[in-house]
PDB file of C-alpha atoms in Angstrom:
ATOM      1  CA  UNK A  41      28.287 -28.752 -10.607  1.00 44.00           C
ATOM      2  CA  UNK A  42      31.514 -28.116 -12.503  1.00 46.00           C
ATOM      3  CA  UNK A  43      30.931 -26.037 -15.627  1.00 49.00           C
ATOM      4  CA  UNK A  44      32.808 -27.554 -18.577  1.00 57.00           C
ATOM      5  CA  UNK A  45      35.178 -25.506 -20.704  1.00 70.00           C
ATOM      6  CA  UNK A  46      33.138 -25.185 -23.889  1.00 76.00           C
ATOM      7  CA  UNK A  47      34.830 -25.089 -27.281  1.00 81.00           C
ATOM      8  CA  UNK A  48      33.637 -25.111 -30.891  1.00 86.00           C
ATOM      9  CA  UNK A  49      34.986 -27.779 -33.232  1.00 88.00           C
ATOM     10  CA  UNK A  50      34.077 -28.753 -36.828  1.00 89.00           C
ATOM     11  CA  UNK A  51      31.835 -31.774 -37.272  1.00 92.00           C
ATOM     12  CA  UNK A  52      33.466 -34.798 -38.913  1.00 92.00           C
ATOM     13  CA  UNK A  53      31.881 -35.767 -42.217  1.00 94.00           C
ATOM     14  CA  UNK A  54      29.042 -38.331 -42.230  1.00 95.00           C
ATOM     15  CA  UNK A  55      28.539 -38.297 -38.470  1.00 97.00           C
ATOM     16  CA  UNK A  56      25.363 -39.685 -36.899  1.00 98.00           C
ATOM     17  CA  UNK A  57      23.446 -37.935 -34.154  1.00 99.00           C
ATOM     18  CA  UNK A  58      19.932 -37.061 -33.055  1.00 99.00           C
ATOM     19  CA  UNK A  59      17.720 -34.138 -32.071  1.00 99.00           C
ATOM     20  CA  UNK A  60      15.147 -33.812 -29.347  1.00 98.00           C
ATOM     21  CA  UNK A  61      12.914 -31.053 -27.967  1.00 95.00           C
ATOM     22  CA  UNK A  62      12.839 -32.484 -24.450  1.00 96.00           C
ATOM     23  CA  UNK A  63      15.798 -32.808 -22.092  1.00 97.00           C
ATOM     24  CA  UNK A  64      18.605 -35.324 -22.478  1.00 98.00           C
ATOM     25  CA  UNK A  65      19.655 -36.888 -19.181  1.00 97.00           C
ATOM     26  CA  UNK A  66      23.141 -38.112 -18.388  1.00 98.00           C
ATOM     27  CA  UNK A  67      21.955 -41.714 -18.733  1.00 98.00           C
ATOM     28  CA  UNK A  68      20.282 -41.052 -22.072  1.00 98.00           C
ATOM     29  CA  UNK A  69      23.442 -39.350 -23.337  1.00 98.00           C
ATOM     30  CA  UNK A  70      25.551 -42.320 -22.255  1.00 98.00           C
ATOM     31  CA  UNK A  71      23.147 -44.701 -24.002  1.00 98.00           C
ATOM     32  CA  UNK A  72      23.367 -42.627 -27.183  1.00 99.00           C
ATOM     33  CA  UNK A  73      27.162 -42.790 -27.157  1.00 98.00           C
ATOM     34  CA  UNK A  74      27.066 -46.549 -26.600  1.00 98.00           C
ATOM     35  CA  UNK A  75      24.777 -46.862 -29.646  1.00 98.00           C
ATOM     36  CA  UNK A  76      27.242 -44.959 -31.827  1.00 98.00           C
ATOM     37  CA  UNK A  77      25.752 -41.464 -31.886  1.00 98.00           C
ATOM     38  CA  UNK A  78      28.175 -38.546 -31.761  1.00 98.00           C
ATOM     39  CA  UNK A  79      25.997 -35.470 -31.195  1.00 98.00           C
ATOM     40  CA  UNK A  80      22.625 -34.144 -30.147  1.00 99.00           C
ATOM     41  CA  UNK A  81      20.800 -31.034 -31.363  1.00 99.00           C
ATOM     42  CA  UNK A  82      18.869 -29.445 -28.507  1.00 99.00           C
ATOM     43  CA  UNK A  83      16.452 -26.552 -28.307  1.00 98.00           C
ATOM     44  CA  UNK A  84      18.029 -23.564 -26.631  1.00 97.00           C
ATOM     45  CA  UNK A  85      14.532 -22.586 -25.404  1.00 94.00           C
ATOM     46  CA  UNK A  86      14.611 -25.193 -22.612  1.00 96.00           C
ATOM     47  CA  UNK A  87      18.294 -26.069 -22.178  1.00 98.00           C
ATOM     48  CA  UNK A  88      20.243 -25.762 -18.908  1.00 97.00           C
ATOM     49  CA  UNK A  89      23.908 -25.663 -17.951  1.00 96.00           C
ATOM     50  CA  UNK A  90      23.412 -28.926 -16.038  1.00 97.00           C
ATOM     51  CA  UNK A  91      22.074 -30.648 -19.131  1.00 98.00           C
ATOM     52  CA  UNK A  92      24.996 -29.353 -21.196  1.00 97.00           C
ATOM     53  CA  UNK A  93      27.388 -30.756 -18.601  1.00 96.00           C
ATOM     54  CA  UNK A  94      25.569 -34.113 -18.690  1.00 97.00           C
ATOM     55  CA  UNK A  95      25.617 -34.250 -22.502  1.00 98.00           C
ATOM     56  CA  UNK A  96      29.262 -33.307 -22.903  1.00 97.00           C
ATOM     57  CA  UNK A  97      30.316 -35.388 -19.916  1.00 96.00           C
ATOM     58  CA  UNK A  98      28.889 -38.483 -21.591  1.00 97.00           C
ATOM     59  CA  UNK A  99      30.952 -37.822 -24.709  1.00 96.00           C
ATOM     60  CA  UNK A 100      28.258 -36.358 -26.946  1.00 97.00           C
ATOM     61  CA  UNK A 101      28.796 -33.105 -28.818  1.00 97.00           C
ATOM     62  CA  UNK A 102      26.035 -30.472 -28.849  1.00 98.00           C
ATOM     63  CA  UNK A 103      24.362 -28.284 -31.469  1.00 98.00           C
ATOM     64  CA  UNK A 104      21.606 -25.706 -30.902  1.00 98.00           C
ATOM     65  CA  UNK A 105      18.247 -24.838 -32.452  1.00 98.00           C
ATOM     66  CA  UNK A 106      15.554 -22.334 -31.472  1.00 98.00           C
ATOM     67  CA  UNK A 107      11.844 -22.960 -31.740  1.00 91.00           C
ATOM     68  CA  UNK A 108      10.618 -19.627 -33.074  1.00 82.00           C
ATOM     69  CA  UNK A 109       8.138 -18.214 -30.530  1.00 71.00           C
ATOM     70  CA  UNK A 110       6.725 -15.437 -32.748  1.00 70.00           C
ATOM     71  CA  UNK A 111       5.168 -17.516 -35.543  1.00 82.00           C
ATOM     72  CA  UNK A 112       7.268 -15.839 -38.270  1.00 87.00           C
ATOM     73  CA  UNK A 113       5.227 -12.651 -38.017  1.00 83.00           C
ATOM     74  CA  UNK A 114       7.603  -9.863 -39.113  1.00 92.00           C
ATOM     75  CA  UNK A 115      11.183  -8.614 -39.323  1.00 95.00           C
ATOM     76  CA  UNK A 116      10.952  -7.096 -35.845  1.00 95.00           C
ATOM     77  CA  UNK A 117       9.649 -10.396 -34.461  1.00 95.00           C
ATOM     78  CA  UNK A 118      12.517 -12.213 -36.137  1.00 96.00           C
ATOM     79  CA  UNK A 119      15.017  -9.765 -34.701  1.00 97.00           C
ATOM     80  CA  UNK A 120      13.531 -10.158 -31.222  1.00 96.00           C
ATOM     81  CA  UNK A 121      13.576 -13.954 -31.438  1.00 96.00           C
ATOM     82  CA  UNK A 122      17.136 -13.967 -32.780  1.00 97.00           C
ATOM     83  CA  UNK A 123      18.289 -11.741 -29.940  1.00 97.00           C
ATOM     84  CA  UNK A 124      16.590 -14.069 -27.468  1.00 97.00           C
ATOM     85  CA  UNK A 125      18.295 -17.121 -28.989  1.00 97.00           C
ATOM     86  CA  UNK A 126      21.658 -15.392 -28.633  1.00 98.00           C
ATOM     87  CA  UNK A 127      20.882 -14.267 -25.077  1.00 98.00           C
ATOM     88  CA  UNK A 128      20.013 -17.818 -24.069  1.00 97.00           C
ATOM     89  CA  UNK A 129      23.202 -19.147 -25.670  1.00 97.00           C
ATOM     90  CA  UNK A 130      25.259 -16.524 -23.857  1.00 97.00           C
ATOM     91  CA  UNK A 131      23.599 -17.405 -20.548  1.00 97.00           C
ATOM     92  CA  UNK A 132      24.707 -21.012 -21.117  1.00 96.00           C
ATOM     93  CA  UNK A 133      28.320 -19.907 -21.753  1.00 94.00           C
ATOM     94  CA  UNK A 134      28.171 -21.042 -25.383  1.00 95.00           C
ATOM     95  CA  UNK A 135      31.113 -19.354 -27.144  1.00 94.00           C
ATOM     96  CA  UNK A 136      30.722 -17.099 -30.194  1.00 94.00           C
ATOM     97  CA  UNK A 137      31.056 -18.844 -33.529  1.00 93.00           C
ATOM     98  CA  UNK A 138      28.544 -21.536 -32.627  1.00 95.00           C
ATOM     99  CA  UNK A 139      25.722 -22.089 -35.128  1.00 96.00           C
ATOM    100  CA  UNK A 140      22.156 -21.633 -33.868  1.00 98.00           C
ATOM    101  CA  UNK A 141      19.411 -22.960 -36.142  1.00 98.00           C
ATOM    102  CA  UNK A 142      15.937 -21.479 -36.384  1.00 98.00           C
ATOM    103  CA  UNK A 143      13.177 -24.069 -36.714  1.00 95.00           C
ATOM    104  CA  UNK A 144      11.054 -23.133 -39.743  1.00 93.00           C
ATOM    105  CA  UNK A 145       7.949 -25.280 -40.198  1.00 91.00           C
ATOM    106  CA  UNK A 146       4.181 -24.957 -39.836  1.00 86.00           C
ATOM    107  CA  UNK A 147       4.120 -21.836 -42.014  1.00 88.00           C
ATOM    108  CA  UNK A 148       0.668 -22.438 -43.543  1.00 85.00           C
ATOM    109  CA  UNK A 149      -0.827 -19.413 -41.754  1.00 89.00           C
ATOM    110  CA  UNK A 150       1.911 -17.041 -42.931  1.00 91.00           C
ATOM    111  CA  UNK A 151       2.538 -15.290 -46.214  1.00 94.00           C
ATOM    112  CA  UNK A 152       5.836 -15.762 -47.982  1.00 95.00           C
ATOM    113  CA  UNK A 153       6.628 -12.081 -47.410  1.00 96.00           C
ATOM    114  CA  UNK A 154       6.077 -12.448 -43.658  1.00 95.00           C
ATOM    115  CA  UNK A 155       8.374 -15.442 -43.325  1.00 96.00           C
ATOM    116  CA  UNK A 156      11.004 -13.798 -45.533  1.00 96.00           C
ATOM    117  CA  UNK A 157      11.012 -10.676 -43.351  1.00 96.00           C
ATOM    118  CA  UNK A 158      11.110 -12.770 -40.198  1.00 96.00           C
ATOM    119  CA  UNK A 159      14.083 -14.834 -41.357  1.00 97.00           C
ATOM    120  CA  UNK A 160      16.067 -11.800 -42.459  1.00 98.00           C
ATOM    121  CA  UNK A 161      15.498 -10.166 -39.082  1.00 97.00           C
ATOM    122  CA  UNK A 162      16.378 -13.351 -37.210  1.00 97.00           C
ATOM    123  CA  UNK A 163      19.534 -14.025 -39.218  1.00 98.00           C
ATOM    124  CA  UNK A 164      20.819 -10.464 -38.820  1.00 98.00           C
ATOM    125  CA  UNK A 165      20.172 -10.423 -35.078  1.00 98.00           C
ATOM    126  CA  UNK A 166      22.019 -13.694 -34.484  1.00 98.00           C
ATOM    127  CA  UNK A 167      24.965 -12.622 -36.651  1.00 98.00           C
ATOM    128  CA  UNK A 168      25.321  -9.338 -34.780  1.00 98.00           C
ATOM    129  CA  UNK A 169      25.905 -11.207 -31.515  1.00 96.00           C
ATOM    130  CA  UNK A 170      28.787 -13.280 -32.878  1.00 96.00           C
ATOM    131  CA  UNK A 171      26.814 -16.484 -33.316  1.00 97.00           C
ATOM    132  CA  UNK A 172      26.238 -18.067 -36.724  1.00 97.00           C
ATOM    133  CA  UNK A 173      22.667 -18.341 -38.059  1.00 98.00           C
ATOM    134  CA  UNK A 174      21.390 -21.582 -39.546  1.00 98.00           C
ATOM    135  CA  UNK A 175      17.975 -22.724 -40.743  1.00 98.00           C
ATOM    136  CA  UNK A 176      16.020 -25.946 -40.215  1.00 97.00           C
ATOM    137  CA  UNK A 177      14.077 -26.203 -43.462  1.00 97.00           C
ATOM    138  CA  UNK A 178      10.700 -27.778 -42.773  1.00 94.00           C
ATOM    139  CA  UNK A 179       8.702 -25.854 -45.358  1.00 92.00           C
ATOM    140  CA  UNK A 180       8.294 -25.918 -49.137  1.00 94.00           C
ATOM    141  CA  UNK A 181       7.438 -22.205 -49.203  1.00 95.00           C
ATOM    142  CA  UNK A 182      10.769 -21.185 -50.749  1.00 96.00           C
ATOM    143  CA  UNK A 183      12.619 -22.237 -53.873  1.00 97.00           C
ATOM    144  CA  UNK A 184      16.105 -23.712 -53.783  1.00 98.00           C
ATOM    145  CA  UNK A 185      17.588 -20.424 -54.988  1.00 98.00           C
ATOM    146  CA  UNK A 186      15.630 -18.327 -52.479  1.00 98.00           C
ATOM    147  CA  UNK A 187      16.904 -20.480 -49.622  1.00 98.00           C
ATOM    148  CA  UNK A 188      20.453 -19.896 -50.816  1.00 98.00           C
ATOM    149  CA  UNK A 189      20.271 -16.180 -51.624  1.00 97.00           C
ATOM    150  CA  UNK A 190      17.586 -14.402 -49.615  1.00 96.00           C
ATOM    151  CA  UNK A 191      18.261 -14.783 -45.894  1.00 96.00           C
ATOM    152  CA  UNK A 192      21.979 -14.683 -45.100  1.00 92.00           C
ATOM    153  CA  UNK A 193      22.285 -18.345 -44.117  1.00 97.00           C
ATOM    154  CA  UNK A 194      25.230 -20.622 -44.887  1.00 96.00           C
ATOM    155  CA  UNK A 195      24.151 -23.543 -42.693  1.00 98.00           C
ATOM    156  CA  UNK A 196      21.130 -25.639 -43.671  1.00 98.00           C
ATOM    157  CA  UNK A 197      19.402 -28.535 -41.918  1.00 98.00           C
ATOM    158  CA  UNK A 198      16.846 -30.533 -43.913  1.00 98.00           C
ATOM    159  CA  UNK A 199      13.756 -31.662 -42.035  1.00 97.00           C
ATOM    160  CA  UNK A 200      12.592 -35.239 -42.385  1.00 95.00           C
ATOM    161  CA  UNK A 201       9.285 -33.979 -43.737  1.00 90.00           C
ATOM    162  CA  UNK A 202       7.916 -32.747 -46.031  1.00 88.00           C
ATOM    163  CA  UNK A 203       9.794 -35.033 -48.388  1.00 85.00           C
ATOM    164  CA  UNK A 204       9.800 -32.473 -51.213  1.00 91.00           C
ATOM    165  CA  UNK A 205      11.733 -29.785 -49.308  1.00 93.00           C
ATOM    166  CA  UNK A 206      13.972 -28.100 -51.925  1.00 95.00           C
ATOM    167  CA  UNK A 207      17.650 -28.970 -52.163  1.00 97.00           C
ATOM    168  CA  UNK A 208      19.472 -25.711 -51.387  1.00 98.00           C
ATOM    169  CA  UNK A 209      20.864 -24.160 -54.582  1.00 98.00           C
ATOM    170  CA  UNK A 210      24.653 -24.594 -55.009  1.00 97.00           C
ATOM    171  CA  UNK A 211      25.242 -25.551 -51.375  1.00 98.00           C
ATOM    172  CA  UNK A 212      22.914 -28.336 -50.296  1.00 98.00           C
ATOM    173  CA  UNK A 213      22.568 -29.332 -46.650  1.00 98.00           C
ATOM    174  CA  UNK A 214      25.018 -29.843 -43.801  1.00 98.00           C
ATOM    175  CA  UNK A 215      22.538 -31.703 -41.635  1.00 98.00           C
ATOM    176  CA  UNK A 216      19.814 -34.169 -42.619  1.00 98.00           C
ATOM    177  CA  UNK A 217      17.000 -35.442 -40.424  1.00 98.00           C
ATOM    178  CA  UNK A 218      16.851 -39.073 -41.512  1.00 97.00           C
ATOM    179  CA  UNK A 219      14.203 -40.776 -39.387  1.00 96.00           C
ATOM    180  CA  UNK A 220      12.781 -41.195 -35.920  1.00 98.00           C
ATOM    181  CA  UNK A 221      12.964 -43.731 -33.140  1.00 98.00           C
ATOM    182  CA  UNK A 222      14.003 -44.073 -29.522  1.00 98.00           C
ATOM    183  CA  UNK A 223      17.134 -43.911 -27.406  1.00 98.00           C
ATOM    184  CA  UNK A 224      16.884 -45.274 -23.868  1.00 96.00           C
ATOM    185  CA  UNK A 225      13.082 -45.302 -24.233  1.00 96.00           C
ATOM    186  CA  UNK A 226      12.823 -41.630 -25.261  1.00 97.00           C
ATOM    187  CA  UNK A 227      11.563 -40.422 -28.638  1.00 98.00           C
ATOM    188  CA  UNK A 228      14.148 -38.766 -30.876  1.00 98.00           C
ATOM    189  CA  UNK A 229      14.731 -37.819 -34.495  1.00 98.00           C
ATOM    190  CA  UNK A 230      17.935 -39.094 -36.061  1.00 99.00           C
ATOM    191  CA  UNK A 231      20.318 -36.875 -38.036  1.00 99.00           C
ATOM    192  CA  UNK A 232      23.341 -37.120 -40.300  1.00 98.00           C
ATOM    193  CA  UNK A 233      25.962 -34.344 -40.483  1.00 98.00           C
ATOM    194  CA  UNK A 234      27.965 -33.917 -43.659  1.00 97.00           C
ATOM    195  CA  UNK A 235      30.113 -31.461 -45.601  1.00 97.00           C
ATOM    196  CA  UNK A 236      28.001 -29.484 -48.082  1.00 98.00           C
ATOM    197  CA  UNK A 237      28.744 -28.945 -51.774  1.00 98.00           C
ATOM    198  CA  UNK A 238      30.728 -25.760 -51.058  1.00 97.00           C
ATOM    199  CA  UNK A 239      32.852 -27.416 -48.395  1.00 97.00           C
ATOM    200  CA  UNK A 240      30.874 -25.953 -45.497  1.00 96.00           C
ATOM    201  CA  UNK A 241      30.595 -27.817 -42.208  1.00 96.00           C
ATOM    202  CA  UNK A 242      28.839 -27.211 -38.932  1.00 95.00           C
ATOM    203  CA  UNK A 243      30.598 -26.443 -35.679  1.00 94.00           C
ATOM    204  CA  UNK A 244      29.568 -28.459 -32.663  1.00 96.00           C
ATOM    205  CA  UNK A 245      30.157 -27.832 -28.980  1.00 95.00           C
ATOM    206  CA  UNK A 246      32.495 -30.052 -26.993  1.00 94.00           C
ATOM    207  CA  UNK A 247      34.254 -29.790 -23.642  1.00 86.00           C
ATOM    208  CA  UNK A 248      37.909 -28.771 -23.676  1.00 69.00           C
TER     209      UNK A 248
END
């Protein structure tokens, strides 16, 4: 396998893509490109260098998200999970400056204070490694202003549900989950990348 030269580049405005927990094969990536999709968001928890090569080789760009393994328990858990997300990205030769999202949903068993502490720890840990923290907002636990001010994030991804997820104060979202369906027979969620209200955009990974 030839490892691609990985580079960060800003996402064009109003670009369509998809996200998926499971792997994306070379054939699936090619099908996605043929259907007009420009990027995929994949979970760093189960991503490989071969899959990255297949995705980029097909002409898709790549973004990263982590499924939080510690159930938003505490600041130390957030720090540990953030360090693990960065370690996995480094092991995949992902260059610094790339945004890594943390998947925040299913918070019913947590207090607001617990999730707040977790997210602060996670965001700080990712930032310290040279990567850029982002948040997938799949909870209504926080207000629009809290999302904007309390965690150190500048990159926001709105989950498809719940529908009443707050619109981030001042900034809004750079990525929207807009529905679900299939590509090449595999289940996916569809996404739309856009410039936020403060002019912020995501960086995606391409091959140089």
